[in-house]
Amino acid sequence: RQDSDAQAAFERGIELLPEAAPFHYYMAQVLLRQQELPAAQASLQEALELQPNFAQAHFYLGRVLINQNQYQTALEHLDTARNLNPGIPDVAFQMGIAYKALGKDSEAIKELERPVSFTPDRARVRISLGDCFLRLGNWDAALKHLSIAVGLEPNHSRAHLLRAKALLELGRQKEAIESLERSIAAAPKSEDPHYLLAQIYARQGDDESANEQIELYEEKKRIAKQREKD
């Protein structure tokens, strides 16, 4: 009800003052909460046409574009937002996410390390950093960030899965198995931990356990595909 009232109010404001950039910006905020991404994008673009140096509008447009997989254009708006107002929180994190999605892990790490220095207890930043370091083959750094992440969010399945990958690369199979078991406990429908467990048991020569994990992986994968169809 509040969003409906706000949307109606901003629509009236735009009708009365179509050249007022803030009305378009605040309309975009309402549309974002409603997950109306293309409409939010259009409102933010309208705000920027009216007021090109509107830093917050550049920032939110960057976020909207990331959610629509338009990462390079998102980076341009986020960089503009930072140049216009270096104090906007979360710009570095959003830029890190965009660089990571583009496969530019070194650039992503440079951005993601900024919020860590100010707010070290953000699990999502730690997980993103850990994933980037994994992809670069820096197992120790990956393990460091992912261990902090699971300490902050013990039930984050993906964090435990990524941590297990780092542990496995470091030859710490027992700990990797424990981390995968915690990943499964946190998200019982996930199939990926079973696949990694199968690889570990196969390396250990435990074919029975490896086959059991492969069967679980295939079954959960089949169920997931069926859910998508339904």
Coordinates of C-alpha atoms in Angstrom, one line a residue:
R1 CA 0.0 0.0 0.0
Q2 CA 2.8 2.4 0.9
D3 CA 4.6 1.8 -2.5
S4 CA 1.3 2.3 -4.3
D5 CA 0.7 5.6 -2.6
A6 CA 4.3 6.7 -3.2
Q7 CA 4.1 5.7 -6.9
A8 CA 0.9 7.7 -7.3
A9 CA 2.4 10.7 -5.6
F10 CA 5.5 10.6 -7.8
E11 CA 3.4 10.1 -10.9
R12 CA 1.5 13.3 -10.0
G13 CA 4.7 15.1 -9.4
I14 CA 6.1 14.1 -12.8
E15 CA 2.9 15.2 -14.4
L16 CA 3.1 18.6 -12.7
L17 CA 6.9 19.0 -13.0
P18 CA 8.2 16.7 -15.7
E19 CA 11.6 18.4 -15.7
A20 CA 12.2 17.8 -12.0
A21 CA 14.8 15.0 -12.0
P22 CA 14.2 14.0 -8.3
F23 CA 10.7 12.9 -9.1
H24 CA 12.0 10.4 -11.7
Y25 CA 14.7 9.3 -9.3
Y26 CA 12.3 8.6 -6.5
M27 CA 9.9 6.9 -8.9
A28 CA 12.8 4.6 -9.8
Q29 CA 13.2 3.7 -6.1
V30 CA 9.6 2.6 -5.9
L31 CA 10.0 0.5 -9.1
L32 CA 13.2 -1.1 -7.8
R33 CA 11.4 -2.3 -4.7
Q34 CA 8.8 -3.8 -6.9
Q35 CA 11.5 -5.5 -9.0
E36 CA 10.3 -3.5 -12.1
L37 CA 13.9 -3.3 -13.5
P38 CA 13.3 -2.0 -17.0
A39 CA 10.8 0.6 -15.7
A40 CA 13.3 1.7 -13.0
Q41 CA 16.0 1.9 -15.6
A42 CA 13.9 4.2 -17.8
S43 CA 13.1 6.4 -14.8
L44 CA 16.7 6.7 -13.9
Q45 CA 17.8 7.5 -17.4
E46 CA 15.1 10.2 -17.6
A47 CA 16.5 11.7 -14.4
L48 CA 20.0 11.7 -15.8
E49 CA 18.8 13.3 -19.1
L50 CA 17.4 16.1 -16.9
Q51 CA 20.3 16.3 -14.5
P52 CA 23.5 14.6 -15.9
N53 CA 25.5 15.2 -12.7
F54 CA 23.0 13.4 -10.4
A55 CA 25.4 11.0 -8.6
Q56 CA 22.8 8.9 -6.8
A57 CA 20.9 8.3 -10.1
H58 CA 24.2 7.1 -11.7
F59 CA 24.7 4.8 -8.8
Y60 CA 21.3 3.2 -8.8
L61 CA 21.3 2.9 -12.6
G62 CA 24.6 1.0 -12.3
R63 CA 22.9 -1.4 -9.8
V64 CA 19.9 -1.8 -12.1
L65 CA 22.1 -2.6 -15.1
I66 CA 24.1 -5.2 -13.1
N67 CA 20.8 -6.9 -12.3
Q68 CA 20.1 -7.0 -16.0
N69 CA 23.6 -8.3 -16.9
Q70 CA 24.7 -5.1 -18.5
Y71 CA 28.0 -5.0 -16.7
Q72 CA 30.2 -2.8 -18.8
T73 CA 27.6 0.0 -19.0
A74 CA 27.0 -0.4 -15.2
L75 CA 30.6 0.2 -14.6
E76 CA 30.6 3.4 -16.5
H77 CA 27.7 4.7 -14.4
L78 CA 29.2 3.5 -11.2
D79 CA 32.5 5.2 -12.0
T80 CA 30.7 8.4 -12.8
A81 CA 28.8 8.2 -9.5
R82 CA 32.1 7.8 -7.6
N83 CA 33.7 10.7 -9.5
L84 CA 30.8 12.9 -8.7
N85 CA 30.5 11.9 -5.1
P86 CA 33.2 9.7 -3.6
G87 CA 31.2 9.3 -0.4
I88 CA 28.4 7.2 -1.9
P89 CA 28.5 3.9 0.0
D90 CA 28.6 0.6 -1.8
V91 CA 30.0 1.9 -5.1
A92 CA 33.1 -0.2 -4.8
F93 CA 31.2 -3.4 -3.9
Q94 CA 28.9 -2.9 -7.0
M95 CA 31.9 -2.3 -9.2
G96 CA 33.5 -5.4 -7.8
I97 CA 30.5 -7.5 -8.7
A98 CA 30.4 -6.1 -12.2
Y99 CA 34.1 -6.8 -12.8
K100 CA 33.7 -10.3 -11.4
A101 CA 30.8 -11.0 -13.7
L102 CA 33.0 -9.9 -16.6
G103 CA 35.8 -12.3 -15.5
K104 CA 38.1 -9.4 -14.5
D105 CA 39.0 -10.9 -11.2
S106 CA 42.0 -8.7 -10.4
E107 CA 40.0 -5.6 -11.0
A108 CA 37.2 -7.0 -8.9
I109 CA 39.5 -7.8 -6.0
K110 CA 40.8 -4.2 -6.0
E111 CA 37.3 -2.9 -5.7
L112 CA 36.0 -5.5 -3.2
E113 CA 39.0 -4.9 -0.9
R114 CA 37.8 -1.3 -0.3
P115 CA 34.6 -2.2 1.5
V116 CA 36.4 -4.9 3.5
S117 CA 38.7 -2.3 4.9
F118 CA 35.7 -0.3 6.3
T119 CA 33.2 -3.0 7.0
P120 CA 35.1 -6.3 7.5
D121 CA 32.0 -8.2 8.7
R122 CA 30.1 -8.2 5.4
A123 CA 29.9 -11.9 4.4
R124 CA 28.8 -11.2 0.9
V125 CA 31.9 -9.2 0.2
R126 CA 34.1 -11.9 1.7
I127 CA 32.4 -14.6 -0.4
S128 CA 32.9 -12.5 -3.6
L129 CA 36.6 -12.0 -2.7
G130 CA 37.0 -15.6 -2.0
D131 CA 35.5 -16.6 -5.3
C132 CA 37.8 -14.2 -7.2
F133 CA 40.9 -15.5 -5.4
L134 CA 39.8 -19.1 -6.2
R135 CA 39.6 -18.3 -9.9
L136 CA 43.0 -16.7 -9.8
G137 CA 44.5 -19.8 -8.1
N138 CA 45.3 -18.0 -4.8
W139 CA 44.0 -20.7 -2.5
D140 CA 45.3 -19.3 0.8
A141 CA 43.7 -15.9 0.2
A142 CA 40.5 -17.6 -0.9
L143 CA 40.4 -19.7 2.2
K144 CA 41.1 -16.7 4.4
H145 CA 38.0 -14.8 3.1
L146 CA 35.7 -17.8 2.9
S147 CA 36.6 -18.9 6.4
I148 CA 35.6 -15.4 7.7
A149 CA 32.4 -15.6 5.6
V150 CA 31.2 -18.8 7.1
G151 CA 32.0 -17.5 10.5
L152 CA 29.8 -14.5 9.8
E153 CA 27.0 -16.6 8.1
P154 CA 27.3 -20.2 9.2
N155 CA 24.4 -21.3 7.1
H156 CA 25.6 -19.9 3.8
S157 CA 25.7 -23.0 1.6
R158 CA 27.8 -21.4 -1.2
A159 CA 30.4 -20.1 1.2
H160 CA 31.0 -23.6 2.6
L161 CA 31.1 -25.0 -1.0
L162 CA 33.7 -22.5 -2.1
R163 CA 35.7 -22.9 1.1
A164 CA 35.7 -26.7 0.4
K165 CA 37.2 -26.0 -3.0
A166 CA 40.0 -23.9 -1.5
L167 CA 40.7 -26.6 1.1
L168 CA 40.8 -29.3 -1.5
E169 CA 43.3 -27.4 -3.6
L170 CA 45.4 -27.1 -0.5
G171 CA 45.3 -30.8 0.1
R172 CA 43.1 -30.6 3.2
Q173 CA 40.6 -33.2 2.2
K174 CA 39.1 -34.0 5.6
E175 CA 38.3 -30.3 6.2
A176 CA 36.9 -30.1 2.7
I177 CA 34.5 -32.9 3.4
E178 CA 33.4 -31.3 6.6
S179 CA 32.8 -28.0 4.8
L180 CA 30.8 -29.8 2.0
E181 CA 28.7 -31.6 4.6
R182 CA 27.9 -28.2 6.2
S183 CA 27.0 -26.9 2.7
I184 CA 24.5 -29.7 2.2
A185 CA 23.0 -29.2 5.6
A186 CA 22.5 -25.5 4.8
A187 CA 20.9 -26.2 1.4
P188 CA 19.7 -29.8 1.2
K189 CA 18.4 -29.4 -2.4
S190 CA 21.8 -28.3 -3.8
E191 CA 23.5 -30.8 -6.0
D192 CA 27.0 -29.3 -6.4
P193 CA 28.5 -30.3 -3.0
H194 CA 27.7 -34.0 -3.8
Y195 CA 29.7 -33.7 -7.1
L196 CA 32.7 -32.4 -5.2
L197 CA 32.4 -35.0 -2.5
A198 CA 32.3 -37.7 -5.2
Q199 CA 35.6 -36.4 -6.5
I200 CA 37.2 -36.4 -3.1
Y201 CA 36.1 -40.0 -2.3
A202 CA 37.3 -41.1 -5.7
R203 CA 40.7 -39.7 -5.0
Q204 CA 40.7 -41.5 -1.7
G205 CA 39.9 -44.8 -3.5
D206 CA 36.5 -45.0 -1.8
D207 CA 34.5 -46.0 -4.9
E208 CA 31.4 -46.9 -2.9
S209 CA 31.1 -43.5 -1.3
A210 CA 32.0 -41.8 -4.6
N211 CA 29.2 -43.6 -6.5
E212 CA 26.7 -42.8 -3.7
Q213 CA 27.5 -39.1 -4.0
I214 CA 27.3 -39.2 -7.8
E215 CA 23.8 -40.8 -7.5
L216 CA 22.7 -38.1 -5.1
Y217 CA 24.1 -35.4 -7.4
E218 CA 22.3 -36.8 -10.5
E219 CA 19.0 -37.2 -8.5
K220 CA 19.1 -33.7 -7.1
K221 CA 20.0 -32.3 -10.5
R222 CA 17.0 -34.2 -12.1
I223 CA 14.7 -32.8 -9.4
A224 CA 16.0 -29.3 -10.0
K225 CA 15.4 -29.5 -13.7
Q226 CA 11.9 -30.8 -13.1
R227 CA 11.2 -27.8 -10.8
E228 CA 12.3 -25.5 -13.6
K229 CA 9.8 -27.1 -16.0
D230 CA 7.0 -26.9 -13.4

